[in-house]
mmCIF file of the C-alpha atoms, coordinates in Angstrom:
data_MODEL
# 
_entry.id   MODEL 
# 
loop_
_atom_site.group_PDB 
_atom_site.id 
_atom_site.type_symbol 
_atom_site.label_atom_id 
_atom_site.label_alt_id 
_atom_site.label_comp_id 
_atom_site.label_asym_id 
_atom_site.label_entity_id 
_atom_site.label_seq_id 
_atom_site.pdbx_PDB_ins_code 
_atom_site.Cartn_x 
_atom_site.Cartn_y 
_atom_site.Cartn_z 
_atom_site.occupancy 
_atom_site.B_iso_or_equiv 
_atom_site.pdbx_formal_charge 
_atom_site.auth_seq_id 
_atom_site.auth_comp_id 
_atom_site.auth_asym_id 
_atom_site.auth_atom_id 
_atom_site.pdbx_PDB_model_num 
ATOM 1   C CA . UNK A 1 1   ? -12.252 15.078  -4.884 1.00 0.00 ? 1   UNK A CA 1 
ATOM 2   C CA . UNK A 1 2   ? -13.652 15.502  -1.397 1.00 0.00 ? 2   UNK A CA 1 
ATOM 3   C CA . UNK A 1 3   ? -13.069 12.827  1.187  1.00 0.00 ? 3   UNK A CA 1 
ATOM 4   C CA . UNK A 1 4   ? -16.118 11.210  2.763  1.00 0.00 ? 4   UNK A CA 1 
ATOM 5   C CA . UNK A 1 5   ? -15.228 11.200  6.457  1.00 0.00 ? 5   UNK A CA 1 
ATOM 6   C CA . UNK A 1 6   ? -17.347 8.595   8.252  1.00 0.00 ? 6   UNK A CA 1 
ATOM 7   C CA . UNK A 1 7   ? -19.404 9.837   11.190 1.00 0.00 ? 7   UNK A CA 1 
ATOM 8   C CA . UNK A 1 8   ? -17.947 8.926   14.563 1.00 0.00 ? 8   UNK A CA 1 
ATOM 9   C CA . UNK A 1 9   ? -20.180 7.361   17.185 1.00 0.00 ? 9   UNK A CA 1 
ATOM 10  C CA . UNK A 1 10  ? -21.872 10.204  19.095 1.00 0.00 ? 10  UNK A CA 1 
ATOM 11  C CA . UNK A 1 11  ? -20.652 8.911   22.501 1.00 0.00 ? 11  UNK A CA 1 
ATOM 12  C CA . UNK A 1 12  ? -17.045 8.968   21.217 1.00 0.00 ? 12  UNK A CA 1 
ATOM 13  C CA . UNK A 1 13  ? -17.365 12.615  20.203 1.00 0.00 ? 13  UNK A CA 1 
ATOM 14  C CA . UNK A 1 14  ? -19.103 13.527  23.472 1.00 0.00 ? 14  UNK A CA 1 
ATOM 15  C CA . UNK A 1 15  ? -16.300 11.891  25.476 1.00 0.00 ? 15  UNK A CA 1 
ATOM 16  C CA . UNK A 1 16  ? -13.675 13.940  23.625 1.00 0.00 ? 16  UNK A CA 1 
ATOM 17  C CA . UNK A 1 17  ? -15.649 17.175  24.087 1.00 0.00 ? 17  UNK A CA 1 
ATOM 18  C CA . UNK A 1 18  ? -15.965 16.409  27.803 1.00 0.00 ? 18  UNK A CA 1 
ATOM 19  C CA . UNK A 1 19  ? -12.217 15.772  28.078 1.00 0.00 ? 19  UNK A CA 1 
ATOM 20  C CA . UNK A 1 20  ? -11.425 19.007  26.223 1.00 0.00 ? 20  UNK A CA 1 
ATOM 21  C CA . UNK A 1 21  ? -13.591 20.953  28.651 1.00 0.00 ? 21  UNK A CA 1 
ATOM 22  C CA . UNK A 1 22  ? -11.838 19.386  31.641 1.00 0.00 ? 22  UNK A CA 1 
ATOM 23  C CA . UNK A 1 23  ? -8.792  21.396  32.762 1.00 0.00 ? 23  UNK A CA 1 
ATOM 24  C CA . UNK A 1 24  ? -7.548  18.318  34.620 1.00 0.00 ? 24  UNK A CA 1 
ATOM 25  C CA . UNK A 1 25  ? -7.695  16.043  31.550 1.00 0.00 ? 25  UNK A CA 1 
ATOM 26  C CA . UNK A 1 26  ? -5.920  18.622  29.379 1.00 0.00 ? 26  UNK A CA 1 
ATOM 27  C CA . UNK A 1 27  ? -3.292  19.419  32.036 1.00 0.00 ? 27  UNK A CA 1 
ATOM 28  C CA . UNK A 1 28  ? -2.512  15.759  32.721 1.00 0.00 ? 28  UNK A CA 1 
ATOM 29  C CA . UNK A 1 29  ? -2.290  14.890  29.024 1.00 0.00 ? 29  UNK A CA 1 
ATOM 30  C CA . UNK A 1 30  ? 1.387   15.852  28.707 1.00 0.00 ? 30  UNK A CA 1 
ATOM 31  C CA . UNK A 1 31  ? 0.685   17.570  25.413 1.00 0.00 ? 31  UNK A CA 1 
ATOM 32  C CA . UNK A 1 32  ? 2.473   20.931  25.621 1.00 0.00 ? 32  UNK A CA 1 
ATOM 33  C CA . UNK A 1 33  ? 1.004   22.134  22.318 1.00 0.00 ? 33  UNK A CA 1 
ATOM 34  C CA . UNK A 1 34  ? -2.528  21.612  23.639 1.00 0.00 ? 34  UNK A CA 1 
ATOM 35  C CA . UNK A 1 35  ? -1.695  23.348  26.926 1.00 0.00 ? 35  UNK A CA 1 
ATOM 36  C CA . UNK A 1 36  ? -0.152  26.350  25.129 1.00 0.00 ? 36  UNK A CA 1 
ATOM 37  C CA . UNK A 1 37  ? -2.891  26.674  22.523 1.00 0.00 ? 37  UNK A CA 1 
ATOM 38  C CA . UNK A 1 38  ? -4.798  29.932  22.364 1.00 0.00 ? 38  UNK A CA 1 
ATOM 39  C CA . UNK A 1 39  ? -8.512  29.945  21.712 1.00 0.00 ? 39  UNK A CA 1 
ATOM 40  C CA . UNK A 1 40  ? -10.988 27.108  21.587 1.00 0.00 ? 40  UNK A CA 1 
ATOM 41  C CA . UNK A 1 41  ? -9.855  23.566  20.813 1.00 0.00 ? 41  UNK A CA 1 
ATOM 42  C CA . UNK A 1 42  ? -12.210 21.616  18.582 1.00 0.00 ? 42  UNK A CA 1 
ATOM 43  C CA . UNK A 1 43  ? -12.197 17.927  17.631 1.00 0.00 ? 43  UNK A CA 1 
ATOM 44  C CA . UNK A 1 44  ? -12.285 17.417  13.863 1.00 0.00 ? 44  UNK A CA 1 
ATOM 45  C CA . UNK A 1 45  ? -11.869 14.712  11.245 1.00 0.00 ? 45  UNK A CA 1 
ATOM 46  C CA . UNK A 1 46  ? -12.876 11.634  13.211 1.00 0.00 ? 46  UNK A CA 1 
ATOM 47  C CA . UNK A 1 47  ? -11.054 8.643   11.759 1.00 0.00 ? 47  UNK A CA 1 
ATOM 48  C CA . UNK A 1 48  ? -11.680 5.040   12.746 1.00 0.00 ? 48  UNK A CA 1 
ATOM 49  C CA . UNK A 1 49  ? -8.426  3.374   13.812 1.00 0.00 ? 49  UNK A CA 1 
ATOM 50  C CA . UNK A 1 50  ? -8.178  -0.169  12.483 1.00 0.00 ? 50  UNK A CA 1 
ATOM 51  C CA . UNK A 1 51  ? -5.400  -2.479  13.662 1.00 0.00 ? 51  UNK A CA 1 
ATOM 52  C CA . UNK A 1 52  ? -3.816  -5.047  11.380 1.00 0.00 ? 52  UNK A CA 1 
ATOM 53  C CA . UNK A 1 53  ? -2.829  -7.788  13.787 1.00 0.00 ? 53  UNK A CA 1 
ATOM 54  C CA . UNK A 1 54  ? -1.503  -10.170 11.184 1.00 0.00 ? 54  UNK A CA 1 
ATOM 55  C CA . UNK A 1 55  ? -0.188  -9.689  7.652  1.00 0.00 ? 55  UNK A CA 1 
ATOM 56  C CA . UNK A 1 56  ? -0.379  -12.616 5.247  1.00 0.00 ? 56  UNK A CA 1 
ATOM 57  C CA . UNK A 1 57  ? 0.656   -13.002 1.614  1.00 0.00 ? 57  UNK A CA 1 
ATOM 58  C CA . UNK A 1 58  ? -2.930  -13.934 0.727  1.00 0.00 ? 58  UNK A CA 1 
ATOM 59  C CA . UNK A 1 59  ? -4.339  -10.705 2.069  1.00 0.00 ? 59  UNK A CA 1 
ATOM 60  C CA . UNK A 1 60  ? -5.360  -8.918  5.197  1.00 0.00 ? 60  UNK A CA 1 
ATOM 61  C CA . UNK A 1 61  ? -6.663  -11.608 7.488  1.00 0.00 ? 61  UNK A CA 1 
ATOM 62  C CA . UNK A 1 62  ? -7.140  -9.986  10.856 1.00 0.00 ? 62  UNK A CA 1 
ATOM 63  C CA . UNK A 1 63  ? -8.169  -6.355  11.292 1.00 0.00 ? 63  UNK A CA 1 
ATOM 64  C CA . UNK A 1 64  ? -10.161 -4.873  14.125 1.00 0.00 ? 64  UNK A CA 1 
ATOM 65  C CA . UNK A 1 65  ? -11.384 -1.423  15.078 1.00 0.00 ? 65  UNK A CA 1 
ATOM 66  C CA . UNK A 1 66  ? -9.434  -0.198  18.084 1.00 0.00 ? 66  UNK A CA 1 
ATOM 67  C CA . UNK A 1 67  ? -11.021 3.225   18.411 1.00 0.00 ? 67  UNK A CA 1 
ATOM 68  C CA . UNK A 1 68  ? -11.674 6.605   16.836 1.00 0.00 ? 68  UNK A CA 1 
ATOM 69  C CA . UNK A 1 69  ? -9.088  9.368   16.547 1.00 0.00 ? 69  UNK A CA 1 
ATOM 70  C CA . UNK A 1 70  ? -10.000 13.057  16.400 1.00 0.00 ? 70  UNK A CA 1 
ATOM 71  C CA . UNK A 1 71  ? -7.551  15.753  15.351 1.00 0.00 ? 71  UNK A CA 1 
ATOM 72  C CA . UNK A 1 72  ? -7.722  18.622  17.852 1.00 0.00 ? 72  UNK A CA 1 
ATOM 73  C CA . UNK A 1 73  ? -7.630  21.929  16.026 1.00 0.00 ? 73  UNK A CA 1 
ATOM 74  C CA . UNK A 1 74  ? -6.713  25.257  17.570 1.00 0.00 ? 74  UNK A CA 1 
ATOM 75  C CA . UNK A 1 75  ? -6.891  28.074  15.095 1.00 0.00 ? 75  UNK A CA 1 
ATOM 76  C CA . UNK A 1 76  ? -5.637  27.012  11.680 1.00 0.00 ? 76  UNK A CA 1 
ATOM 77  C CA . UNK A 1 77  ? -3.804  23.803  12.601 1.00 0.00 ? 77  UNK A CA 1 
ATOM 78  C CA . UNK A 1 78  ? -4.096  20.563  14.501 1.00 0.00 ? 78  UNK A CA 1 
ATOM 79  C CA . UNK A 1 79  ? -2.062  20.682  17.709 1.00 0.00 ? 79  UNK A CA 1 
ATOM 80  C CA . UNK A 1 80  ? -2.910  17.272  19.146 1.00 0.00 ? 80  UNK A CA 1 
ATOM 81  C CA . UNK A 1 81  ? -5.150  14.259  18.742 1.00 0.00 ? 81  UNK A CA 1 
ATOM 82  C CA . UNK A 1 82  ? -7.622  12.508  20.994 1.00 0.00 ? 82  UNK A CA 1 
ATOM 83  C CA . UNK A 1 83  ? -8.192  8.777   20.943 1.00 0.00 ? 83  UNK A CA 1 
ATOM 84  C CA . UNK A 1 84  ? -11.314 7.012   22.107 1.00 0.00 ? 84  UNK A CA 1 
ATOM 85  C CA . UNK A 1 85  ? -11.788 3.334   22.841 1.00 0.00 ? 85  UNK A CA 1 
ATOM 86  C CA . UNK A 1 86  ? -14.658 0.937   23.153 1.00 0.00 ? 86  UNK A CA 1 
ATOM 87  C CA . UNK A 1 87  ? -15.345 -0.137  26.736 1.00 0.00 ? 87  UNK A CA 1 
ATOM 88  C CA . UNK A 1 88  ? -18.067 -2.434  28.143 1.00 0.00 ? 88  UNK A CA 1 
ATOM 89  C CA . UNK A 1 89  ? -20.058 0.761   28.775 1.00 0.00 ? 89  UNK A CA 1 
ATOM 90  C CA . UNK A 1 90  ? -19.591 2.129   25.240 1.00 0.00 ? 90  UNK A CA 1 
ATOM 91  C CA . UNK A 1 91  ? -17.195 4.610   23.637 1.00 0.00 ? 91  UNK A CA 1 
ATOM 92  C CA . UNK A 1 92  ? -14.967 6.523   26.069 1.00 0.00 ? 92  UNK A CA 1 
ATOM 93  C CA . UNK A 1 93  ? -12.142 9.045   25.887 1.00 0.00 ? 93  UNK A CA 1 
ATOM 94  C CA . UNK A 1 94  ? -8.743  7.341   26.096 1.00 0.00 ? 94  UNK A CA 1 
ATOM 95  C CA . UNK A 1 95  ? -6.012  10.007  25.874 1.00 0.00 ? 95  UNK A CA 1 
ATOM 96  C CA . UNK A 1 96  ? -4.629  13.114  24.188 1.00 0.00 ? 96  UNK A CA 1 
ATOM 97  C CA . UNK A 1 97  ? -1.287  12.998  22.407 1.00 0.00 ? 97  UNK A CA 1 
ATOM 98  C CA . UNK A 1 98  ? 0.880   14.949  20.005 1.00 0.00 ? 98  UNK A CA 1 
ATOM 99  C CA . UNK A 1 99  ? 3.842   14.178  17.804 1.00 0.00 ? 99  UNK A CA 1 
ATOM 100 C CA . UNK A 1 100 ? 4.801   13.625  14.169 1.00 0.00 ? 100 UNK A CA 1 
ATOM 101 C CA . UNK A 1 101 ? 1.727   11.581  13.269 1.00 0.00 ? 101 UNK A CA 1 
ATOM 102 C CA . UNK A 1 102 ? -0.490  14.651  13.744 1.00 0.00 ? 102 UNK A CA 1 
ATOM 103 C CA . UNK A 1 103 ? 1.154   16.727  11.010 1.00 0.00 ? 103 UNK A CA 1 
ATOM 104 C CA . UNK A 1 104 ? 1.708   13.643  8.876  1.00 0.00 ? 104 UNK A CA 1 
ATOM 105 C CA . UNK A 1 105 ? -1.993  12.758  9.062  1.00 0.00 ? 105 UNK A CA 1 
ATOM 106 C CA . UNK A 1 106 ? -2.971  16.301  8.070  1.00 0.00 ? 106 UNK A CA 1 
ATOM 107 C CA . UNK A 1 107 ? -0.541  16.210  5.148  1.00 0.00 ? 107 UNK A CA 1 
ATOM 108 C CA . UNK A 1 108 ? -1.802  12.816  3.941  1.00 0.00 ? 108 UNK A CA 1 
ATOM 109 C CA . UNK A 1 109 ? -5.429  13.999  4.161  1.00 0.00 ? 109 UNK A CA 1 
ATOM 110 C CA . UNK A 1 110 ? -4.624  17.115  2.095  1.00 0.00 ? 110 UNK A CA 1 
ATOM 111 C CA . UNK A 1 111 ? -2.849  14.890  -0.424 1.00 0.00 ? 111 UNK A CA 1 
ATOM 112 C CA . UNK A 1 112 ? -5.869  12.548  -0.611 1.00 0.00 ? 112 UNK A CA 1 
ATOM 113 C CA . UNK A 1 113 ? -8.226  15.458  -1.262 1.00 0.00 ? 113 UNK A CA 1 
ATOM 114 C CA . UNK A 1 114 ? -6.410  16.142  -4.544 1.00 0.00 ? 114 UNK A CA 1 
ATOM 115 C CA . UNK A 1 115 ? -6.969  12.615  -5.880 1.00 0.00 ? 115 UNK A CA 1 
ATOM 116 C CA . UNK A 1 116 ? -9.521  12.217  -8.681 1.00 0.00 ? 116 UNK A CA 1 
ATOM 117 C CA . UNK A 1 117 ? -11.509 9.516   -6.876 1.00 0.00 ? 117 UNK A CA 1 
ATOM 118 C CA . UNK A 1 118 ? -13.585 9.881   -3.705 1.00 0.00 ? 118 UNK A CA 1 
ATOM 119 C CA . UNK A 1 119 ? -12.352 7.855   -0.742 1.00 0.00 ? 119 UNK A CA 1 
ATOM 120 C CA . UNK A 1 120 ? -13.350 7.222   2.844  1.00 0.00 ? 120 UNK A CA 1 
ATOM 121 C CA . UNK A 1 121 ? -10.334 7.984   5.078  1.00 0.00 ? 121 UNK A CA 1 
ATOM 122 C CA . UNK A 1 122 ? -9.439  5.636   7.913  1.00 0.00 ? 122 UNK A CA 1 
ATOM 123 C CA . UNK A 1 123 ? -6.279  4.869   9.842  1.00 0.00 ? 123 UNK A CA 1 
ATOM 124 C CA . UNK A 1 124 ? -4.629  1.460   9.690  1.00 0.00 ? 124 UNK A CA 1 
ATOM 125 C CA . UNK A 1 125 ? -2.069  0.603   12.352 1.00 0.00 ? 125 UNK A CA 1 
ATOM 126 C CA . UNK A 1 126 ? 0.460   -2.204  11.799 1.00 0.00 ? 126 UNK A CA 1 
ATOM 127 C CA . UNK A 1 127 ? 1.881   -2.716  15.320 1.00 0.00 ? 127 UNK A CA 1 
ATOM 128 C CA . UNK A 1 128 ? 4.399   -5.384  14.283 1.00 0.00 ? 128 UNK A CA 1 
ATOM 129 C CA . UNK A 1 129 ? 6.133   -2.777  12.085 1.00 0.00 ? 129 UNK A CA 1 
ATOM 130 C CA . UNK A 1 130 ? 5.467   0.291   14.270 1.00 0.00 ? 130 UNK A CA 1 
ATOM 131 C CA . UNK A 1 131 ? 3.647   1.684   11.254 1.00 0.00 ? 131 UNK A CA 1 
ATOM 132 C CA . UNK A 1 132 ? 0.581   3.873   10.810 1.00 0.00 ? 132 UNK A CA 1 
ATOM 133 C CA . UNK A 1 133 ? -1.060  4.489   7.443  1.00 0.00 ? 133 UNK A CA 1 
ATOM 134 C CA . UNK A 1 134 ? -3.897  6.560   6.113  1.00 0.00 ? 134 UNK A CA 1 
ATOM 135 C CA . UNK A 1 135 ? -6.198  3.944   4.583  1.00 0.00 ? 135 UNK A CA 1 
ATOM 136 C CA . UNK A 1 136 ? -8.227  5.316   1.700  1.00 0.00 ? 136 UNK A CA 1 
ATOM 137 C CA . UNK A 1 137 ? -11.199 2.997   1.285  1.00 0.00 ? 137 UNK A CA 1 
ATOM 138 C CA . UNK A 1 138 ? -12.829 3.019   -2.150 1.00 0.00 ? 138 UNK A CA 1 
ATOM 139 C CA . UNK A 1 139 ? -16.340 2.469   -0.809 1.00 0.00 ? 139 UNK A CA 1 
ATOM 140 C CA . UNK A 1 140 ? -16.945 5.960   0.523  1.00 0.00 ? 140 UNK A CA 1 
ATOM 141 C CA . UNK A 1 141 ? -20.407 5.008   1.840  1.00 0.00 ? 141 UNK A CA 1 
ATOM 142 C CA . UNK A 1 142 ? -19.269 2.006   3.913  1.00 0.00 ? 142 UNK A CA 1 
ATOM 143 C CA . UNK A 1 143 ? -19.493 1.770   7.682  1.00 0.00 ? 143 UNK A CA 1 
ATOM 144 C CA . UNK A 1 144 ? -16.166 3.274   8.787  1.00 0.00 ? 144 UNK A CA 1 
ATOM 145 C CA . UNK A 1 145 ? -15.844 0.832   11.659 1.00 0.00 ? 145 UNK A CA 1 
ATOM 146 C CA . UNK A 1 146 ? -16.253 -2.286  9.517  1.00 0.00 ? 146 UNK A CA 1 
ATOM 147 C CA . UNK A 1 147 ? -14.489 -4.067  6.709  1.00 0.00 ? 147 UNK A CA 1 
ATOM 148 C CA . UNK A 1 148 ? -11.036 -5.005  5.575  1.00 0.00 ? 148 UNK A CA 1 
ATOM 149 C CA . UNK A 1 149 ? -8.723  -3.235  3.123  1.00 0.00 ? 149 UNK A CA 1 
ATOM 150 C CA . UNK A 1 150 ? -9.673  -4.167  -0.437 1.00 0.00 ? 150 UNK A CA 1 
ATOM 151 C CA . UNK A 1 151 ? -6.887  -4.936  -2.913 1.00 0.00 ? 151 UNK A CA 1 
ATOM 152 C CA . UNK A 1 152 ? -7.502  -1.660  -4.745 1.00 0.00 ? 152 UNK A CA 1 
ATOM 153 C CA . UNK A 1 153 ? -7.760  0.553   -1.650 1.00 0.00 ? 153 UNK A CA 1 
ATOM 154 C CA . UNK A 1 154 ? -4.826  2.885   -1.064 1.00 0.00 ? 154 UNK A CA 1 
ATOM 155 C CA . UNK A 1 155 ? -2.502  2.976   1.932  1.00 0.00 ? 155 UNK A CA 1 
ATOM 156 C CA . UNK A 1 156 ? -0.448  6.100   2.569  1.00 0.00 ? 156 UNK A CA 1 
ATOM 157 C CA . UNK A 1 157 ? 2.316   5.415   5.126  1.00 0.00 ? 157 UNK A CA 1 
ATOM 158 C CA . UNK A 1 158 ? 2.571   8.228   7.652  1.00 0.00 ? 158 UNK A CA 1 
ATOM 159 C CA . UNK A 1 159 ? 5.873   9.661   8.806  1.00 0.00 ? 159 UNK A CA 1 
ATOM 160 C CA . UNK A 1 160 ? 7.858   8.311   10.451 1.00 0.00 ? 160 UNK A CA 1 
ATOM 161 C CA . UNK A 1 161 ? 7.526   5.216   8.258  1.00 0.00 ? 161 UNK A CA 1 
ATOM 162 C CA . UNK A 1 162 ? 9.614   2.076   8.713  1.00 0.00 ? 162 UNK A CA 1 
ATOM 163 C CA . UNK A 1 163 ? 12.984  2.086   6.904  1.00 0.00 ? 163 UNK A CA 1 
ATOM 164 C CA . UNK A 1 164 ? 12.609  1.364   3.203  1.00 0.00 ? 164 UNK A CA 1 
ATOM 165 C CA . UNK A 1 165 ? 8.943   2.429   3.040  1.00 0.00 ? 165 UNK A CA 1 
ATOM 166 C CA . UNK A 1 166 ? 8.415   5.942   1.729  1.00 0.00 ? 166 UNK A CA 1 
ATOM 167 C CA . UNK A 1 167 ? 6.100   8.104   3.806  1.00 0.00 ? 167 UNK A CA 1 
ATOM 168 C CA . UNK A 1 168 ? 3.288   9.905   1.983  1.00 0.00 ? 168 UNK A CA 1 
ATOM 169 C CA . UNK A 1 169 ? 3.569   7.726   -1.125 1.00 0.00 ? 169 UNK A CA 1 
ATOM 170 C CA . UNK A 1 170 ? 0.186   6.107   -1.889 1.00 0.00 ? 170 UNK A CA 1 
ATOM 171 C CA . UNK A 1 171 ? 0.333   2.348   -2.466 1.00 0.00 ? 171 UNK A CA 1 
ATOM 172 C CA . UNK A 1 172 ? -2.414  -0.009  -3.542 1.00 0.00 ? 172 UNK A CA 1 
ATOM 173 C CA . UNK A 1 173 ? -3.066  -2.570  -0.815 1.00 0.00 ? 173 UNK A CA 1 
ATOM 174 C CA . UNK A 1 174 ? -2.177  -5.439  -3.160 1.00 0.00 ? 174 UNK A CA 1 
ATOM 175 C CA . UNK A 1 175 ? 1.209   -3.785  -3.879 1.00 0.00 ? 175 UNK A CA 1 
ATOM 176 C CA . UNK A 1 176 ? 2.157   -2.854  -0.312 1.00 0.00 ? 176 UNK A CA 1 
ATOM 177 C CA . UNK A 1 177 ? 0.944   -6.053  1.355  1.00 0.00 ? 177 UNK A CA 1 
ATOM 178 C CA . UNK A 1 178 ? 3.769   -8.269  0.005  1.00 0.00 ? 178 UNK A CA 1 
ATOM 179 C CA . UNK A 1 179 ? 6.307   -5.742  1.324  1.00 0.00 ? 179 UNK A CA 1 
ATOM 180 C CA . UNK A 1 180 ? 4.635   -5.708  4.739  1.00 0.00 ? 180 UNK A CA 1 
ATOM 181 C CA . UNK A 1 181 ? 4.407   -9.512  4.744  1.00 0.00 ? 181 UNK A CA 1 
ATOM 182 C CA . UNK A 1 182 ? 8.114   -9.821  4.086  1.00 0.00 ? 182 UNK A CA 1 
ATOM 183 C CA . UNK A 1 183 ? 8.926   -7.277  6.799  1.00 0.00 ? 183 UNK A CA 1 
ATOM 184 C CA . UNK A 1 184 ? 6.567   -8.722  9.410  1.00 0.00 ? 184 UNK A CA 1 
ATOM 185 C CA . UNK A 1 185 ? 7.657   -12.339 8.934  1.00 0.00 ? 185 UNK A CA 1 
ATOM 186 C CA . UNK A 1 186 ? 10.439  -13.198 11.388 1.00 0.00 ? 186 UNK A CA 1 
ATOM 187 C CA . UNK A 1 187 ? 13.487  -14.812 9.749  1.00 0.00 ? 187 UNK A CA 1 
ATOM 188 C CA . UNK A 1 188 ? 13.873  -18.561 10.169 1.00 0.00 ? 188 UNK A CA 1 
ATOM 189 C CA . UNK A 1 189 ? 16.599  -19.594 12.519 1.00 0.00 ? 189 UNK A CA 1 
ATOM 190 C CA . UNK A 1 190 ? 19.236  -22.040 11.331 1.00 0.00 ? 190 UNK A CA 1 
ATOM 191 C CA . UNK A 1 191 ? 18.277  -25.574 12.231 1.00 0.00 ? 191 UNK A CA 1 
ATOM 192 C CA . UNK A 1 192 ? 14.601  -24.718 12.687 1.00 0.00 ? 192 UNK A CA 1 
ATOM 193 C CA . UNK A 1 193 ? 12.005  -26.826 10.858 1.00 0.00 ? 193 UNK A CA 1 
ATOM 194 C CA . UNK A 1 194 ? 10.789  -25.438 7.567  1.00 0.00 ? 194 UNK A CA 1 
# 
């Protein structure tokens, strides 16, 4: 079933297009794949990046939108990504980058397209676990920059995933959350109050 990619804010897209057309921004990005790419580079698949600041057993209690990520395609594959961030003046280009999350995101998106249900793709970052997931939101018409993961939404950990969590295996939020809670909770020290 096709994914319903939410529209990115127009200023976010414009800032990425401006950065792509700037030889200085591309050269200073330290993304060899983008520098070596032949032909035009185009931003595609804008995904809102949500950050899960705190994981609790009761559910997701603190998420926030940190920006929008665009995959930068040259020819038939994504060679880099561009992140944008919200500033006091609106959406602005943040940086280009490359690495394993680019190919992992593409793979997870292809995997999601084969699912029988329509989803809205988003990214969910769990900084305390150094983890990034493709969040497949069941409400494909929702505002991509708002909301929290519902219990029945799917999370697909991207590679590299934390030890013991399989990359590219879809998990319902209500199934993965207890695992994340256990991992993100620091162990009690001996002699510390309960």
